[in-house]
Each structure stands twice: as C-alpha cells, then as structure tokens.
Coordinates of C-alpha atoms in Angstrom, one line a residue:
Chain A
M1136 CA 0.5 0.2 0.2
T1137 CA 1.4 3.5 -0.5
S1138 CA 1.0 6.9 1.1
S1139 CA 1.4 10.2 0.4
L1140 CA 2.9 10.3 3.7
I1141 CA 5.8 8.5 2.3
A1142 CA 9.0 9.0 0.4
P1143 CA 9.9 6.1 -2.0
R1144 CA 13.2 3.7 -0.8
G1145 CA 16.4 5.8 -1.9
S1146 CA 20.3 4.3 -1.6
V1147 CA 21.7 3.7 1.7
P1148 CA 23.1 7.3 2.7
E1149 CA 19.3 8.3 1.9
I1150 CA 17.9 5.9 4.4
E1151 CA 20.6 5.6 7.3
E1152 CA 21.5 10.1 6.9
G1153 CA 18.4 11.7 5.0
L1154 CA 15.7 13.5 5.8
A1155 CA 13.2 11.3 4.4
F1156 CA 11.1 9.1 6.0
A1157 CA 10.9 5.8 3.4
P1158 CA 10.0 3.3 5.9
R1159 CA 10.9 -0.7 4.4
F1160 CA 7.3 -2.8 5.2
D1161 CA 7.8 -6.0 5.1
A1162 CA 6.4 -8.8 2.8
A1163 CA 3.3 -8.6 4.1
G1164 CA 3.3 -4.7 4.0
L1165 CA 3.4 -4.5 8.1
I1166 CA 6.7 -2.7 9.8
A1167 CA 7.3 -3.4 13.7
C1168 CA 6.6 -1.2 16.1
V1169 CA 8.1 -0.7 19.4
V1170 CA 6.1 1.1 22.4
T1171 CA 7.2 2.6 25.4
D1172 CA 6.3 4.7 28.5
A1173 CA 7.3 8.3 27.5
R1174 CA 7.4 9.1 30.7
S1175 CA 9.6 6.2 32.8
G1176 CA 11.0 4.7 29.2
E1177 CA 9.3 2.0 29.9
L1178 CA 8.9 -1.1 27.1
L1179 CA 5.3 -1.5 26.7
M1180 CA 4.6 -3.9 24.0
V1181 CA 5.6 -5.1 20.5
A1182 CA 3.2 -4.3 17.8
H1183 CA 3.0 -3.5 14.0
M1184 CA 1.6 -1.1 11.3
D1185 CA 0.7 -2.0 8.0
A1186 CA 0.8 1.7 5.9
Q1187 CA -3.1 2.5 7.0
A1188 CA -2.5 2.4 10.7
L1189 CA 0.7 4.6 10.2
E1190 CA -1.6 7.1 8.7
R1191 CA -4.4 6.6 11.1
T1192 CA -1.6 7.2 13.8
V1193 CA -0.4 10.2 11.9
Q1194 CA -3.6 11.6 11.4
S1195 CA -5.1 11.1 15.1
G1196 CA -2.0 11.4 17.5
E1197 CA -3.1 7.8 18.7
A1198 CA -1.5 4.5 18.7
W1199 CA -3.4 2.2 14.9
F1200 CA -1.4 -1.4 14.5
Y1201 CA -2.4 -4.3 12.3
S1202 CA -3.5 -7.5 14.2
R1203 CA -1.6 -10.3 12.4
S1204 CA -3.3 -12.9 14.5
R1205 CA -7.5 -11.1 13.8
K1206 CA -5.8 -9.5 10.1
A1207 CA -7.5 -6.3 11.0
L1208 CA -6.6 -3.0 11.9
W1209 CA -7.1 -2.2 15.1
K1210 CA -7.0 0.8 17.2
K1211 CA -4.9 0.2 20.5
G1212 CA -7.7 0.5 23.7
E1213 CA -10.4 0.6 21.5
T1214 CA -12.1 -2.0 24.1
S1215 CA -10.1 -1.6 26.9
G1216 CA -10.4 2.0 26.6
H1217 CA -6.1 1.6 27.4
V1218 CA -5.7 4.0 24.3
Q1219 CA -1.9 5.5 23.5
T1220 CA -1.1 8.7 22.8
V1221 CA 1.6 9.3 20.7
I1222 CA 4.3 12.0 22.4
E1223 CA 7.1 11.0 20.0
M1224 CA 7.7 8.7 17.0
R1225 CA 11.5 7.2 15.3
V1226 CA 12.4 5.1 13.6
D1227 CA 15.7 2.8 13.1
C1228 CA 18.5 3.5 10.9
D1229 CA 17.4 1.6 7.8
Q1230 CA 14.1 2.5 8.2
D1231 CA 12.4 -0.4 9.2
V1232 CA 11.4 -0.2 12.5
L1233 CA 9.2 2.5 14.3
W1234 CA 9.7 3.6 18.3
L1235 CA 6.7 5.0 19.7
K1236 CA 6.8 6.7 22.6
V1237 CA 3.5 7.4 24.1
E1238 CA 1.5 8.2 27.0
Q1239 CA -0.9 5.0 28.0
A1240 CA -4.9 5.5 29.1
G1241 CA -5.3 3.4 31.8
A1242 CA -3.8 0.6 33.9
G1243 CA -1.6 -1.5 31.7
A1244 CA -0.6 -1.8 28.2
C1245 CA -0.6 -5.7 28.3
H1246 CA -4.1 -7.8 27.7
T1247 CA -3.7 -10.2 30.0
G1248 CA -3.6 -7.1 32.6
R1249 CA -0.5 -6.2 33.0
R1250 CA 1.6 -3.2 32.6
S1251 CA 3.7 -4.2 30.2
C1252 CA 3.6 -7.7 27.8
F1253 CA 7.0 -8.2 29.1
Y1254 CA 6.2 -9.7 32.0
R1255 CA 8.2 -13.0 32.7
A1256 CA 12.1 -13.5 32.3
V1257 CA 13.9 -16.3 29.8
V1258 CA 16.4 -18.1 32.5
H1259 CA 19.4 -21.0 31.9
T1260 CA 19.2 -22.9 35.5
G1261 CA 22.0 -25.1 33.2
P1262 CA 24.0 -26.4 30.1
G1263 CA 21.1 -29.1 28.5
A1264 CA 18.2 -28.0 30.5
P1265 CA 15.4 -26.5 28.5
L1266 CA 14.7 -22.9 29.3
T1267 CA 12.4 -21.7 31.4
L1268 CA 10.4 -18.4 32.5
E1269 CA 10.0 -16.5 35.4
F1270 CA 7.7 -13.9 36.4
R1271 CA 9.0 -10.5 36.7
D1272 CA 7.0 -7.5 37.2
G1273 CA 4.3 -10.0 36.6
E1274 CA 1.3 -8.6 38.9
R1275 CA -1.8 -7.9 37.0
V1276 CA -2.9 -4.1 37.2
F1277 CA -6.6 -4.8 36.0
D1278 CA -8.6 -7.5 35.4
P1279 CA -9.0 -8.9 31.8
G1280 CA -12.0 -10.2 32.0
E1281 CA -13.6 -7.0 33.3
V1282 CA -11.9 -5.0 30.9
Y1283 CA -12.8 -7.4 27.0
G1284 CA -15.5 -9.4 28.8
G1285 CA -14.2 -12.3 28.8
G1286 CA -12.0 -13.0 25.0
H1287 CA -9.9 -10.9 23.5
P1288 CA -7.6 -12.7 20.7
G1289 CA -3.6 -11.5 21.6
P1290 CA -2.1 -8.2 21.2
T1291 CA -0.5 -9.0 17.8
Chain B
M1093 CA 15.2 -25.6 13.5
T1094 CA 14.6 -27.1 16.9
S1095 CA 16.7 -26.9 20.1
S1096 CA 16.8 -28.7 23.1
L1097 CA 17.0 -25.2 24.8
I1098 CA 12.6 -24.2 23.4
A1099 CA 9.3 -26.5 24.3
P1100 CA 6.7 -26.6 21.8
R1101 CA 3.9 -23.7 21.4
G1102 CA 0.8 -24.8 23.7
S1103 CA -2.2 -23.1 24.6
V1104 CA -2.7 -19.8 24.7
P1105 CA -2.9 -20.1 28.2
E1106 CA 0.2 -21.9 28.6
I1107 CA 2.0 -19.7 25.8
E1108 CA 0.4 -15.9 28.4
E1109 CA 1.0 -17.6 31.9
G1110 CA 3.0 -20.6 31.7
L1111 CA 6.8 -21.1 32.4
A1112 CA 8.2 -23.1 29.2
F1113 CA 9.6 -20.9 26.9
A1114 CA 8.0 -21.2 23.4
P1115 CA 9.2 -18.3 21.6
R1116 CA 7.6 -17.8 17.9
F1117 CA 9.6 -17.9 15.0
D1118 CA 8.3 -17.3 12.0
A1119 CA 8.2 -18.3 8.2
A1120 CA 11.5 -17.8 8.0
G1121 CA 12.7 -19.3 11.4
L1122 CA 13.3 -15.3 12.3
I1123 CA 12.1 -14.1 15.7
A1124 CA 12.2 -9.7 16.5
C1125 CA 14.6 -8.8 19.6
V1126 CA 14.0 -5.1 21.3
V1127 CA 17.7 -4.4 23.0
T1128 CA 18.2 -1.6 25.9
D1129 CA 21.0 -0.7 28.2
A1130 CA 21.0 -2.4 30.8
R1131 CA 21.4 0.6 33.0
S1132 CA 20.0 3.8 31.3
G1133 CA 17.0 1.9 30.2
E1134 CA 17.6 3.3 26.5
L1135 CA 17.2 1.7 22.9
L1136 CA 19.1 0.5 21.3
M1137 CA 18.1 -1.3 18.6
V1138 CA 15.9 -4.2 17.3
A1139 CA 17.4 -7.6 15.4
H1140 CA 16.0 -10.6 14.2
M1141 CA 17.5 -13.9 15.9
D1142 CA 17.2 -17.8 14.5
A1143 CA 17.3 -21.0 17.1
Q1144 CA 21.1 -20.9 16.4
A1145 CA 21.6 -17.1 17.2
L1146 CA 19.0 -18.0 20.7
E1147 CA 21.6 -20.9 21.5
R1148 CA 24.7 -19.1 21.0
T1149 CA 23.4 -16.0 22.8
V1150 CA 22.0 -18.5 26.1
Q1151 CA 25.6 -20.4 25.7
S1152 CA 27.5 -17.8 25.4
G1153 CA 26.0 -14.5 27.7
E1154 CA 26.6 -12.2 25.0
A1155 CA 23.9 -11.1 22.2
W1156 CA 24.3 -13.0 18.3
F1157 CA 21.5 -12.3 15.8
Y1158 CA 20.5 -13.6 12.2
S1159 CA 21.4 -11.0 9.7
R1160 CA 18.5 -11.3 7.1
S1161 CA 20.2 -8.8 4.7
R1162 CA 23.6 -10.9 5.3
K1163 CA 21.5 -13.9 5.8
A1164 CA 24.3 -15.3 7.7
L1165 CA 24.7 -15.7 12.0
W1166 CA 25.8 -12.5 13.5
K1167 CA 27.8 -11.8 16.6
K1168 CA 27.5 -8.2 17.3
G1169 CA 30.6 -6.8 18.2
E1170 CA 32.3 -9.6 15.9
T1171 CA 33.9 -6.4 13.7
S1172 CA 33.5 -3.4 16.1
G1173 CA 33.9 -5.0 19.1
H1174 CA 30.6 -3.6 20.2
V1175 CA 29.5 -6.9 22.1
Q1176 CA 26.5 -6.8 24.2
T1177 CA 26.6 -8.9 27.1
V1178 CA 23.0 -9.8 28.0
I1179 CA 22.3 -9.1 31.6
E1180 CA 18.9 -10.3 31.4
M1181 CA 16.4 -11.7 28.7
R1182 CA 12.1 -11.5 28.6
V1183 CA 9.7 -12.8 26.3
D1184 CA 6.1 -11.1 25.4
C1185 CA 3.1 -12.0 26.0
D1186 CA 2.7 -14.4 23.4
Q1187 CA 6.2 -15.4 22.6
D1188 CA 6.7 -13.2 19.7
V1189 CA 9.6 -11.2 20.8
L1190 CA 12.6 -11.2 22.8
W1191 CA 14.0 -8.5 24.9
L1192 CA 17.1 -8.4 25.8
K1193 CA 18.8 -5.5 28.3
V1194 CA 22.5 -5.5 27.6
E1195 CA 25.8 -4.1 28.8
Q1196 CA 26.8 -2.2 25.8
A1197 CA 30.5 -3.0 25.3
G1198 CA 32.2 0.2 23.2
A1199 CA 30.9 3.2 22.2
G1200 CA 27.7 2.7 20.5
A1201 CA 24.9 -0.2 19.0
C1202 CA 24.5 1.7 15.5
H1203 CA 26.9 0.5 13.0
T1204 CA 26.2 4.4 11.7
G1205 CA 28.5 5.6 15.0
R1206 CA 25.3 6.4 16.8
R1207 CA 24.9 5.5 20.2
S1208 CA 21.1 4.1 19.7
C1209 CA 19.8 3.3 16.1
F1210 CA 16.9 5.5 16.8
Y1211 CA 18.4 8.6 15.9
R1212 CA 15.6 10.4 14.0
A1213 CA 12.0 11.8 14.9
V1214 CA 9.5 10.9 12.6
V1215 CA 7.4 14.6 12.2
H1216 CA 4.6 15.7 10.9
T1217 CA 4.5 19.0 9.8
G1218 CA 1.0 19.3 8.3
P1219 CA -2.0 17.8 6.8
G1220 CA -1.3 16.6 3.7
A1221 CA 2.5 16.7 3.8
P1222 CA 4.6 13.9 3.2
L1223 CA 6.9 12.9 7.4
T1224 CA 9.9 14.0 8.0
L1225 CA 12.9 13.3 9.3
E1226 CA 14.3 15.4 12.3
F1227 CA 17.8 14.2 13.8
R1228 CA 17.5 13.8 17.6
D1229 CA 20.1 12.0 20.0
G1230 CA 22.0 12.3 16.0
E1231 CA 25.9 12.9 17.1
R1232 CA 28.3 10.3 16.1
V1233 CA 30.1 8.2 19.1
F1234 CA 32.1 6.1 16.9
D1235 CA 34.1 6.9 13.6
P1236 CA 32.0 3.3 10.7
G1237 CA 34.5 4.5 8.4
E1238 CA 36.8 3.5 11.1
V1239 CA 35.6 0.7 13.2
Y1240 CA 34.6 -1.1 10.2
G1241 CA 37.1 -0.2 7.4
G1242 CA 35.1 1.1 5.3
G1243 CA 32.1 -1.3 4.4
H1244 CA 29.8 -2.4 7.1
P1245 CA 26.2 -4.1 5.3
G1246 CA 23.5 -2.8 8.3
P1247 CA 22.2 -4.2 11.3
T1248 CA 19.6 -6.7 10.0

C-alpha cells in the first residue's frame, strides 16, 4: 500500500542519513513498532503497523496497529480504553522499525492485565536444560476478563 | 530449526501464563529482539534471532543475531568490538518478541556510529505534507569508517 505520507526507498546513505521518511514494510506490508512509556521509558509492547495504521496514527495522534492474528486494523485501546497517545515517533537507521513513545491511558498496555507485555524473564538453569520462564513485574494491574468481557485474541 | 532449549508451542493460556519457553519463530525462522541498555533503559536497536543465534546467546551470554540482509549468523560486535553482554532476557505475552537488556561494550550499538539506531524522529509538518525526519540524539560517538574499515552492510 502506498501513502502520500511516505517517500520511496532511496540509496543506503539516503535511508540512513537523510531526512525523507521511507520506511520498509515487509512482504506482508508490515513494520514492527516498539512502544515505550514516554515518561518512564519502560518497554510496554511490540506490535506491527501497515501503511493504513501508520496514517491513522499520524492523523489522530493515537496508536493504531495491524493485528496479524485478527488480520485487521486495530486501534490500541478500542475495547479496553487503554489508548496510547503518541508523544514522539522515531525510526531506526535502516528504517524498518518504528519506536513510539506514548502516554498510556489506563492501568496497563498488555491484554493479560499487566502494565507491560514483558512480564517474564527467560532463565537458563544449566547446560542441557531447557530454558524456563520466571515472572518479573508480573502483577496484574487490571482484570482482563472485566475489561475485555472474557475474550481477547491477543495483541499482535 | 528445533532446539533442546525450547519447548513446543502450547495453548494460549500455557503460552501467556506458563513457565515453558516456547517462542514463536516466523515463517523465515526468526524472532524479533528489542535491545536496551541495562543501566539506562535506552532503546539501542532491534534485530532478529534464529534458533541458532538464540542458542549461542544463551550459551555465551553475549548477543548473537541473524542478519536478514547478509543471510548469516552474526555476533554483535564481531567486527566493531561493540559486544553486548546479556544481563537479562525477557519474552512478551504471546512469546513472539524477545527483549535483551545488555551491557553495551564500546561507544555505541549502531553501525552508523551512534549510540542508538533510533537517532531520528518522524515529524508531521501538516495535513497532506509527507512525513519528514529530524535528527535527535544523532551525534556520532564513533567513526564507522574506522571501526568497520569502510564497509558494513547494515545491522539487520
């Protein structure tokens, strides 16, 4: 999908050092977005945008994504009210990842009821042993059953 | 690619609330990794791992990735010396993104010579105008020509 907001991909020096916004969408038309809390810097979630989600985000100032599992445009917070107001958007060197610094409305960003989606550490207990998970910052800050009415297909 | 470190994907409750590490690799066998500075929390870069890069990271305690542009396993810092020592690894709710908190050796993580790959903001100057970029935290902290000997194909 093309958009009047976006420049065509140029040379490597143009992409890395230039001032034209020329994001690379993948074969499925998506670009990864890292979302952090603008105040605390905390990593909240990672989601994907297509060109339309990017347009809506820019035009509304609130984060829109594309849900790969639901195959649909998705406004963050449309069900939960946990809207993300975009304070700043950045792009990385090769322009294939976006970074949104947001003001997170409501208690948390994760559909499981946590503040952040990254509530488990990956732990290696010893050579040959499988990796296991350990809850860190895993306390629930809202009740997902109440907020989503019992069913939510997941964030991405 | 399978690995003895990794569990098979289970049900949604197992994936979201369980203690088995069952990451979802995409169709190309890759999983996205957000890398932040363990001390400052700064977002440094986003790269990808295949199962082998994940194994080497876990076994060595230093970050390995898979370069999509070079189609090769890649130890971060193998040329530049800017190795990333992993302090903590986390996984998100649906286990399709990893988060590495690292101790970054050397001046910066970005192959362009900056501390972070996210040195430009995406700016909307008005309705109908294309998005443009603006340098923020864009100062070079090392000379990429000197560190890479004049040629580096990019980070991801």
